[in-house]
Short mmCIF file of C-alpha atoms and ligand atoms in Angstrom, two decimals:
data_model
loop_
_atom_site.label_atom_id
_atom_site.label_comp_id
_atom_site.label_asym_id
_atom_site.label_seq_id
_atom_site.Cartn_x
_atom_site.Cartn_y
_atom_site.Cartn_z
CA MET A 1 49.51 183.83 213.02
CA ALA A 2 47.89 185.07 209.85
CA THR A 3 51.21 184.78 208.06
CA LEU A 4 51.72 181.25 209.38
CA PHE A 5 48.24 180.27 208.28
CA THR A 6 48.90 181.72 204.82
CA LYS A 7 52.17 179.80 204.54
CA LYS A 8 50.51 176.58 205.62
CA HIS A 9 47.64 177.26 203.26
CA ASN A 10 50.05 177.93 200.42
CA ARG A 11 51.86 174.67 201.16
CA LEU A 12 48.55 172.82 201.05
CA LEU A 13 47.70 174.46 197.75
CA TRP A 14 51.10 173.41 196.38
CA LEU A 15 50.64 169.89 197.64
CA HIS A 16 47.19 169.78 196.09
CA GLY A 17 48.62 171.02 192.80
CA ILE A 18 51.43 168.45 192.81
CA LEU A 19 48.99 165.62 193.58
CA ALA A 20 46.67 166.72 190.80
CA MET A 21 49.60 166.91 188.38
CA THR A 22 50.78 163.42 189.41
CA PHE A 23 47.32 161.93 188.78
CA TRP A 24 47.08 163.76 185.48
CA LEU A 25 50.49 162.47 184.37
CA ALA A 26 49.59 158.95 185.48
CA ALA A 27 46.35 159.16 183.52
CA CYS A 28 48.24 160.38 180.43
CA LYS A 29 50.72 157.56 180.80
CA SER A 30 48.05 154.89 181.10
CA SER A 31 46.32 156.15 177.96
CA ARG A 32 49.53 155.48 175.98
CA ALA A 33 50.62 152.01 174.92
CA PRO A 34 52.25 150.35 177.93
CA GLU A 35 56.03 150.09 177.78
CA ILE A 36 57.14 146.59 176.91
CA ASP A 37 59.23 144.76 179.49
CA TYR A 38 61.58 142.91 177.15
CA GLN A 39 62.89 140.77 179.99
CA GLN A 40 59.50 139.28 180.89
CA VAL A 41 58.78 137.66 177.53
CA THR A 42 58.49 133.89 177.20
CA PHE A 43 59.68 132.96 173.73
CA ALA A 44 58.68 130.04 171.50
CA PRO A 45 61.25 127.18 171.53
CA LYS A 46 62.63 128.18 168.13
CA PRO A 47 62.46 131.26 165.89
CA LYS A 48 60.35 131.54 162.78
CA ASN A 49 61.52 135.03 161.81
CA ILE A 50 64.95 136.66 161.70
CA ILE A 51 65.60 140.38 161.90
CA LEU A 52 69.26 141.12 161.22
CA LEU A 53 70.13 144.73 162.01
CA ILE A 54 73.50 145.85 160.66
CA GLY A 55 74.99 149.10 161.86
CA ASP A 56 77.50 149.68 159.09
CA GLY A 57 80.76 150.77 160.71
CA MET A 58 79.37 150.17 164.22
CA GLY A 59 82.06 148.79 166.47
CA LEU A 60 82.15 148.68 170.26
CA ALA A 61 83.34 152.30 170.47
CA GLN A 62 80.32 153.52 168.48
CA VAL A 63 77.99 151.62 170.83
CA SER A 64 79.92 152.95 173.86
CA ALA A 65 79.66 156.55 172.62
CA HIS A 66 75.94 156.10 172.05
CA VAL A 67 75.40 154.67 175.55
CA TYR A 68 77.21 157.62 177.19
CA TRP A 69 75.71 160.27 174.91
CA LYS A 70 72.25 158.97 175.69
CA GLY A 71 72.99 158.89 179.43
CA VAL A 72 69.96 158.48 181.67
CA GLY A 73 67.85 155.33 181.73
CA LYS A 74 68.36 151.86 180.42
CA ASN A 75 69.94 151.91 176.99
CA ILE A 76 68.38 149.75 174.27
CA PHE A 77 71.62 147.76 174.01
CA GLU A 78 71.16 146.77 177.67
CA GLU A 79 68.00 144.87 176.76
CA PHE A 80 70.07 142.18 175.05
CA ASN A 81 71.11 139.44 177.45
CA THR A 82 73.34 137.79 174.89
CA VAL A 83 76.42 139.59 173.62
CA GLY A 84 79.17 138.11 171.47
CA PHE A 85 81.98 139.36 169.25
CA HIS A 86 82.85 138.62 165.66
CA LYS A 87 86.13 138.73 163.77
CA SER A 88 85.29 140.98 160.85
CA HIS A 89 88.32 140.39 158.60
CA SER A 90 87.85 139.51 154.95
CA CYS A 91 89.64 136.62 153.26
CA ASP A 92 92.61 138.72 152.17
CA ASP A 93 92.71 141.65 154.58
CA LEU A 94 92.43 142.06 158.35
CA VAL A 95 90.50 145.24 157.62
CA THR A 96 87.33 144.38 155.73
CA ASP A 97 85.17 146.55 153.54
CA SER A 98 81.38 146.46 153.64
CA ALA A 99 81.04 144.19 150.59
CA ALA A 100 83.13 141.36 152.04
CA GLY A 101 81.64 142.10 155.49
CA ALA A 102 78.07 141.70 154.25
CA THR A 103 78.90 138.69 152.06
CA ALA A 104 80.19 136.93 155.19
CA PHE A 105 76.74 137.46 156.78
CA SER A 106 74.76 136.67 153.62
CA CYS A 107 76.70 133.63 152.33
CA GLY A 108 78.70 132.44 155.33
CA LYS A 109 81.91 132.73 153.32
CA LYS A 110 84.92 135.04 153.62
CA THR A 111 85.58 136.83 150.35
CA THR A 112 87.87 139.55 149.00
CA ASN A 113 87.26 143.21 149.75
CA GLY A 114 84.87 144.72 147.22
CA ALA A 115 83.23 141.41 146.23
CA ILE A 116 79.42 141.20 146.30
CA GLY A 117 77.97 137.72 146.84
CA VAL A 118 80.85 135.98 145.05
CA ILE A 119 83.74 133.98 146.50
CA PRO A 120 87.35 133.20 145.55
CA PRO A 121 89.17 131.88 143.69
CA ASN A 122 86.99 132.46 140.61
CA ASP A 123 84.32 134.86 141.87
CA GLU A 124 81.81 132.04 142.03
CA PRO A 125 78.34 133.28 143.05
CA CYS A 126 77.33 132.05 146.50
CA THR A 127 73.67 131.50 147.41
CA THR A 128 72.68 134.08 150.00
CA ILE A 129 70.52 133.39 153.05
CA LEU A 130 67.88 135.65 151.53
CA GLU A 131 67.80 133.66 148.27
CA ASP A 132 67.87 130.35 150.08
CA LEU A 133 65.10 131.18 152.54
CA ASP A 134 62.94 132.50 149.71
CA LYS A 135 63.23 129.11 148.00
CA GLN A 136 62.05 127.51 151.21
CA GLY A 137 58.96 129.69 151.30
CA TYR A 138 60.03 132.44 153.68
CA ALA A 139 59.21 136.09 152.97
CA THR A 140 62.27 138.32 152.61
CA GLY A 141 62.98 142.02 152.88
CA MET A 142 65.56 144.77 153.27
CA VAL A 143 65.30 148.28 154.71
CA VAL A 144 68.35 150.55 154.37
CA THR A 145 69.38 154.19 154.57
CA CYS A 146 71.61 154.06 151.49
CA THR A 147 70.90 153.24 147.84
CA ALA A 148 69.55 149.74 147.17
CA THR A 149 72.68 149.00 145.14
CA HIS A 150 75.12 149.90 147.94
CA ALA A 151 77.47 147.15 149.15
CA THR A 152 75.56 145.93 152.21
CA PRO A 153 72.10 145.36 150.68
CA ALA A 154 73.68 144.31 147.36
CA SER A 155 75.51 141.44 149.06
CA PHE A 156 72.19 139.79 149.96
CA ILE A 157 70.73 139.73 146.43
CA ALA A 158 73.52 140.35 143.87
CA HIS A 159 76.56 138.48 142.59
CA ARG A 160 79.23 140.80 141.19
CA GLU A 161 83.00 140.88 141.39
CA LEU A 162 83.01 144.51 142.46
CA ARG A 163 80.70 146.72 144.49
CA ALA A 164 81.38 149.54 142.03
CA PHE A 165 79.23 147.79 139.38
CA THR A 166 76.10 149.48 140.72
CA GLU A 167 74.21 149.50 137.38
CA GLU A 168 74.68 145.73 137.12
CA ILE A 169 73.72 145.29 140.77
CA ALA A 170 70.43 147.09 140.01
CA LEU A 171 69.81 144.48 137.27
CA ASP A 172 70.19 141.75 139.87
CA TYR A 173 67.04 143.02 141.60
CA LEU A 174 65.18 141.55 138.62
CA LYS A 175 66.52 138.13 139.52
CA THR A 176 65.79 138.27 143.23
CA PRO A 177 62.44 137.29 144.65
CA ILE A 178 62.69 139.83 147.49
CA ASP A 179 59.26 140.72 148.90
CA LEU A 180 60.07 144.15 150.28
CA LEU A 181 62.74 146.74 149.62
CA ILE A 182 62.92 150.18 151.21
CA GLY A 183 65.87 152.46 150.51
CA GLY A 184 67.29 155.09 148.19
CA GLY A 185 68.61 154.88 144.63
CA ARG A 186 65.61 155.11 142.30
CA ALA A 187 67.83 156.77 139.67
CA LEU A 188 69.81 153.54 139.19
CA PHE A 189 66.61 151.81 138.05
CA SER A 190 65.37 154.61 135.84
CA ARG A 191 65.64 154.60 132.03
CA ASP A 192 66.57 158.29 132.01
CA GLU A 193 69.60 157.78 134.22
CA ARG A 194 70.96 154.42 133.07
CA PRO A 195 73.60 154.27 130.32
CA ASP A 196 71.92 151.13 128.90
CA ARG A 197 68.55 152.95 128.83
CA ALA A 198 66.92 149.92 130.50
CA ASN A 199 63.68 150.72 132.28
CA LEU A 200 64.08 148.61 135.40
CA LEU A 201 61.16 150.30 137.13
CA ASP A 202 58.83 148.95 134.44
CA SER A 203 60.46 145.52 134.58
CA LEU A 204 59.95 145.40 138.33
CA LYS A 205 56.31 146.42 137.92
CA GLN A 206 55.88 143.61 135.39
CA ARG A 207 57.17 141.25 138.02
CA GLY A 208 54.29 142.33 140.23
CA TYR A 209 55.93 144.94 142.47
CA VAL A 210 54.03 147.90 143.80
CA ILE A 211 56.61 150.69 143.50
CA GLN A 212 56.38 153.94 145.36
CA ASN A 213 58.61 156.98 145.74
CA GLY A 214 59.19 158.80 149.01
CA SER A 215 58.77 157.61 152.55
CA SER A 216 55.04 157.83 153.24
CA PHE A 217 54.70 154.07 152.54
CA SER A 218 51.03 154.80 151.83
CA ARG A 219 50.83 152.21 149.04
CA LEU A 220 52.31 149.34 151.05
CA PRO A 221 49.92 146.46 150.20
CA GLU A 222 48.06 146.11 153.46
CA ASN A 223 47.44 142.40 153.42
CA GLY A 224 50.74 141.53 151.81
CA GLU A 225 49.01 140.75 148.52
CA ALA A 226 51.88 142.10 146.35
CA PRO A 227 55.63 142.62 146.78
CA TYR A 228 56.61 146.21 147.51
CA ILE A 229 59.46 148.61 146.79
CA ALA A 230 59.73 152.12 148.20
CA PHE A 231 62.48 154.28 146.74
CA THR A 232 62.76 156.84 149.48
CA HIS A 233 65.13 159.01 147.45
CA ASP A 234 66.51 159.24 143.92
CA ARG A 235 70.05 158.76 145.13
CA GLU A 236 71.54 158.48 148.64
CA PRO A 237 69.04 159.35 151.39
CA PRO A 238 69.97 162.38 153.54
CA THR A 239 71.47 162.07 157.00
CA ALA A 240 69.36 161.50 160.11
CA SER A 241 70.06 165.05 161.24
CA GLY A 242 69.34 166.32 157.73
CA GLY A 243 65.71 165.20 157.89
CA ARG A 244 65.75 161.46 157.21
CA GLN A 245 63.39 159.75 159.63
CA TYR A 246 61.99 156.67 157.96
CA LEU A 247 64.18 153.82 159.24
CA PRO A 248 62.37 153.00 162.53
CA ARG A 249 58.88 153.23 161.01
CA ALA A 250 59.89 151.35 157.85
CA THR A 251 61.30 148.57 160.04
CA ARG A 252 58.04 148.21 161.93
CA LEU A 253 55.97 148.23 158.73
CA ALA A 254 58.35 145.74 157.10
CA CYS A 255 57.90 143.25 159.97
CA GLU A 256 54.10 143.53 159.82
CA PHE A 257 54.09 143.24 156.01
CA LEU A 258 56.48 140.28 155.80
CA GLN A 259 54.51 138.45 158.45
CA LYS A 260 51.52 138.57 156.09
CA ARG A 261 53.56 137.51 153.04
CA SER A 262 54.30 134.01 154.29
CA PRO A 263 52.98 131.77 157.06
CA LYS A 264 56.38 130.10 157.17
CA GLY A 265 58.27 133.12 158.51
CA PHE A 266 60.52 135.90 157.27
CA PHE A 267 64.06 137.19 156.96
CA LEU A 268 64.52 140.95 157.23
CA MET A 269 67.83 142.78 156.94
CA VAL A 270 67.83 146.35 158.24
CA GLU A 271 70.87 148.57 157.81
CA GLY A 272 71.83 151.76 159.60
CA SER A 273 74.00 152.52 156.58
CA GLN A 274 75.28 155.95 157.49
CA ILE A 275 76.88 155.15 160.85
CA ASP A 276 79.80 154.18 158.63
CA TRP A 277 79.73 157.41 156.64
CA ALA A 278 79.87 159.44 159.85
CA GLY A 279 82.98 157.42 160.78
CA HIS A 280 84.63 158.06 157.42
CA ALA A 281 83.87 161.77 157.82
CA ASN A 282 85.17 161.71 161.42
CA ASP A 283 81.98 163.58 162.28
CA ARG A 284 80.85 163.01 165.86
CA ASN A 285 77.52 164.88 165.49
CA TRP A 286 76.61 162.85 162.42
CA LEU A 287 77.54 159.66 164.27
CA ARG A 288 75.45 160.67 167.28
CA ALA A 289 72.35 161.30 165.15
CA GLU A 290 72.78 158.05 163.19
CA MET A 291 73.21 156.03 166.40
CA ASN A 292 70.04 157.61 167.81
CA ASP A 293 68.16 156.68 164.65
CA PHE A 294 69.51 153.13 164.85
CA ASP A 295 68.53 152.97 168.55
CA LYS A 296 64.89 153.76 167.65
CA THR A 297 65.06 151.16 164.88
CA ILE A 298 66.34 148.47 167.23
CA ARG A 299 63.49 149.32 169.60
CA GLU A 300 60.93 148.74 166.83
CA ALA A 301 62.51 145.36 166.08
CA LEU A 302 62.49 144.41 169.77
CA ASN A 303 58.86 145.53 170.15
CA PHE A 304 57.90 143.26 167.28
CA ALA A 305 59.95 140.35 168.65
CA ALA A 306 58.62 140.74 172.20
CA THR A 307 55.04 140.62 170.95
CA ASN A 308 55.57 137.97 168.29
CA LYS A 309 57.72 135.66 170.48
CA GLU A 310 58.97 133.68 167.45
CA THR A 311 61.47 136.24 166.18
CA ILE A 312 65.18 136.49 166.81
CA VAL A 313 66.72 139.95 166.60
CA ILE A 314 70.44 140.14 165.88
CA VAL A 315 72.21 143.49 166.01
CA THR A 316 75.80 143.85 164.85
CA GLY A 317 78.13 145.88 162.68
CA ASP A 318 80.09 144.70 159.66
CA HIS A 319 83.27 146.38 160.96
CA GLU A 320 84.40 149.38 162.97
CA CYS A 321 84.98 152.66 161.14
CA GLY A 322 87.09 155.66 162.13
CA GLY A 323 89.13 154.09 164.93
CA LEU A 324 86.91 155.89 167.40
CA SER A 325 88.22 156.34 170.93
CA LEU A 326 86.46 157.79 173.98
CA ASN A 327 88.90 160.05 175.78
CA SER A 328 88.55 161.79 179.12
CA GLY A 329 86.36 164.88 178.81
CA GLU A 330 86.69 168.33 180.37
CA ARG A 331 83.61 168.00 182.59
CA SER A 332 83.09 165.13 185.00
CA LYS A 333 81.47 162.06 183.47
CA SER A 334 81.93 163.44 179.97
CA PHE A 335 84.09 162.12 177.20
CA LYS A 336 85.86 163.51 174.17
CA PRO A 337 85.47 161.36 171.06
CA ALA A 338 88.50 161.20 168.76
CA PHE A 339 89.05 159.38 165.48
CA ALA A 340 92.33 157.69 164.58
CA THR A 341 91.61 157.16 160.87
CA ARG A 342 89.17 157.94 158.09
CA LEU A 343 89.11 154.25 157.18
CA HIS A 344 87.77 151.01 158.65
CA THR A 345 89.65 149.15 161.39
CA ALA A 346 90.12 145.50 162.37
CA SER A 347 88.57 145.76 165.87
CA LEU A 348 86.31 142.97 167.01
CA VAL A 349 82.66 143.85 166.48
CA PRO A 350 79.94 143.23 169.10
CA VAL A 351 76.90 141.05 168.33
CA TYR A 352 73.66 141.44 170.33
CA ALA A 353 70.89 138.85 170.19
CA TYR A 354 67.34 138.75 171.57
CA GLY A 355 64.69 136.07 171.17
CA PRO A 356 64.54 132.28 170.86
CA GLY A 357 68.04 130.86 170.36
CA ALA A 358 69.73 134.17 171.21
CA GLU A 359 72.22 132.42 173.52
CA THR A 360 73.90 130.77 170.51
CA PHE A 361 75.34 134.19 169.62
CA SER A 362 77.54 134.49 172.72
CA GLY A 363 81.29 133.94 172.38
CA LEU A 364 83.95 135.05 169.94
CA TYR A 365 83.74 133.78 166.37
CA ASP A 366 84.20 134.63 162.70
CA ASN A 367 81.66 136.91 161.02
CA THR A 368 80.69 133.94 158.81
CA GLU A 369 79.35 132.18 161.92
CA ILE A 370 76.48 134.68 162.06
CA TYR A 371 75.19 133.12 158.83
CA GLN A 372 75.66 129.60 160.23
CA LYS A 373 73.90 130.44 163.48
CA MET A 374 70.93 132.05 161.72
CA ARG A 375 70.53 129.05 159.42
CA HIS A 376 70.94 126.59 162.25
CA LEU A 377 68.18 128.24 164.29
CA LEU A 378 65.68 128.19 161.44
CA MET A 379 66.48 124.58 160.58
CA LEU A 380 65.83 123.37 164.15
CA GLN A 381 62.91 120.95 164.28
MG1 MG B 1 76.61 149.50 154.18
ZN1 ZN B 2 82.88 152.28 155.16
#
């Protein structure tokens, strides 16, 4: 009897403990910001802001691997109700590079591999969406995890026959009216490191930029009163698993800053630059860390869009990289990633869209259509 009583008593104590823990956890949860239900948002009829997130080298296999690696719960990619595919080829090759891939997004034109914001036959400069929207009064920005002169960001502000002309591409930042730039590559703007001894950092300051090194973003002009550049690193930023963490936070800060820079709206390009480098290196752990970082970044963009209601978020890659395949794993419900190449491939690339006008991104189309669709949505009356 005594033993039975003790057992029952113990059970009651346990039950009491569990209940107390549940209430405590619930209390903790309610003190945090409530999770946003992305599906319950009523958007404005048309977008005012565009956030274009480019996972360099992110094809369907990279997204698939990320979904299965992450496992439990709803994956961020599942929050997008509109999915499409783009044909990533350049004008002269079924397999594009990142310069032609980004120029297709920035100018809406297919160009040759290696070309930055110029089109055939004579390498004519093409006006990019960033340049064009600036002229119309929009605020513009880019946040990347490579150097600012790397092919993807370069294709939105520079006009050069070859991506390798990085010193010249740095000069093009003096011609662009971009309101915010966060990424690596300070050395390419520094007098001490440039063969022409040009002090581009000073020239940018003369143009009114607040320039900061590192990734604290502590000098970001709070009310958007001045344009801002943060050089997170002197050269290429480290990998996500090697300590680089700024992309999600920088994306959130960029949205808030650009919103203050113009009442008309903004265009922000965010690049998960190193997803591609993990593919070239055939390094699954690197890829996994970069996809996780990009996942958090997409979430920040969606959080902004769900609150703002006038923002369209487009997530895509410029091409696939590594010929990644997901093969049957040794344990149940596991997979073994394998790479077929150290180069890019011609696979179709998925496009995810969220926000007003998102449905226009469904279907299968050329990469240049992404430019057309973005422009079309902003021009809607
Ligand atoms: Mg890139
Ligand atoms: Zn690449």
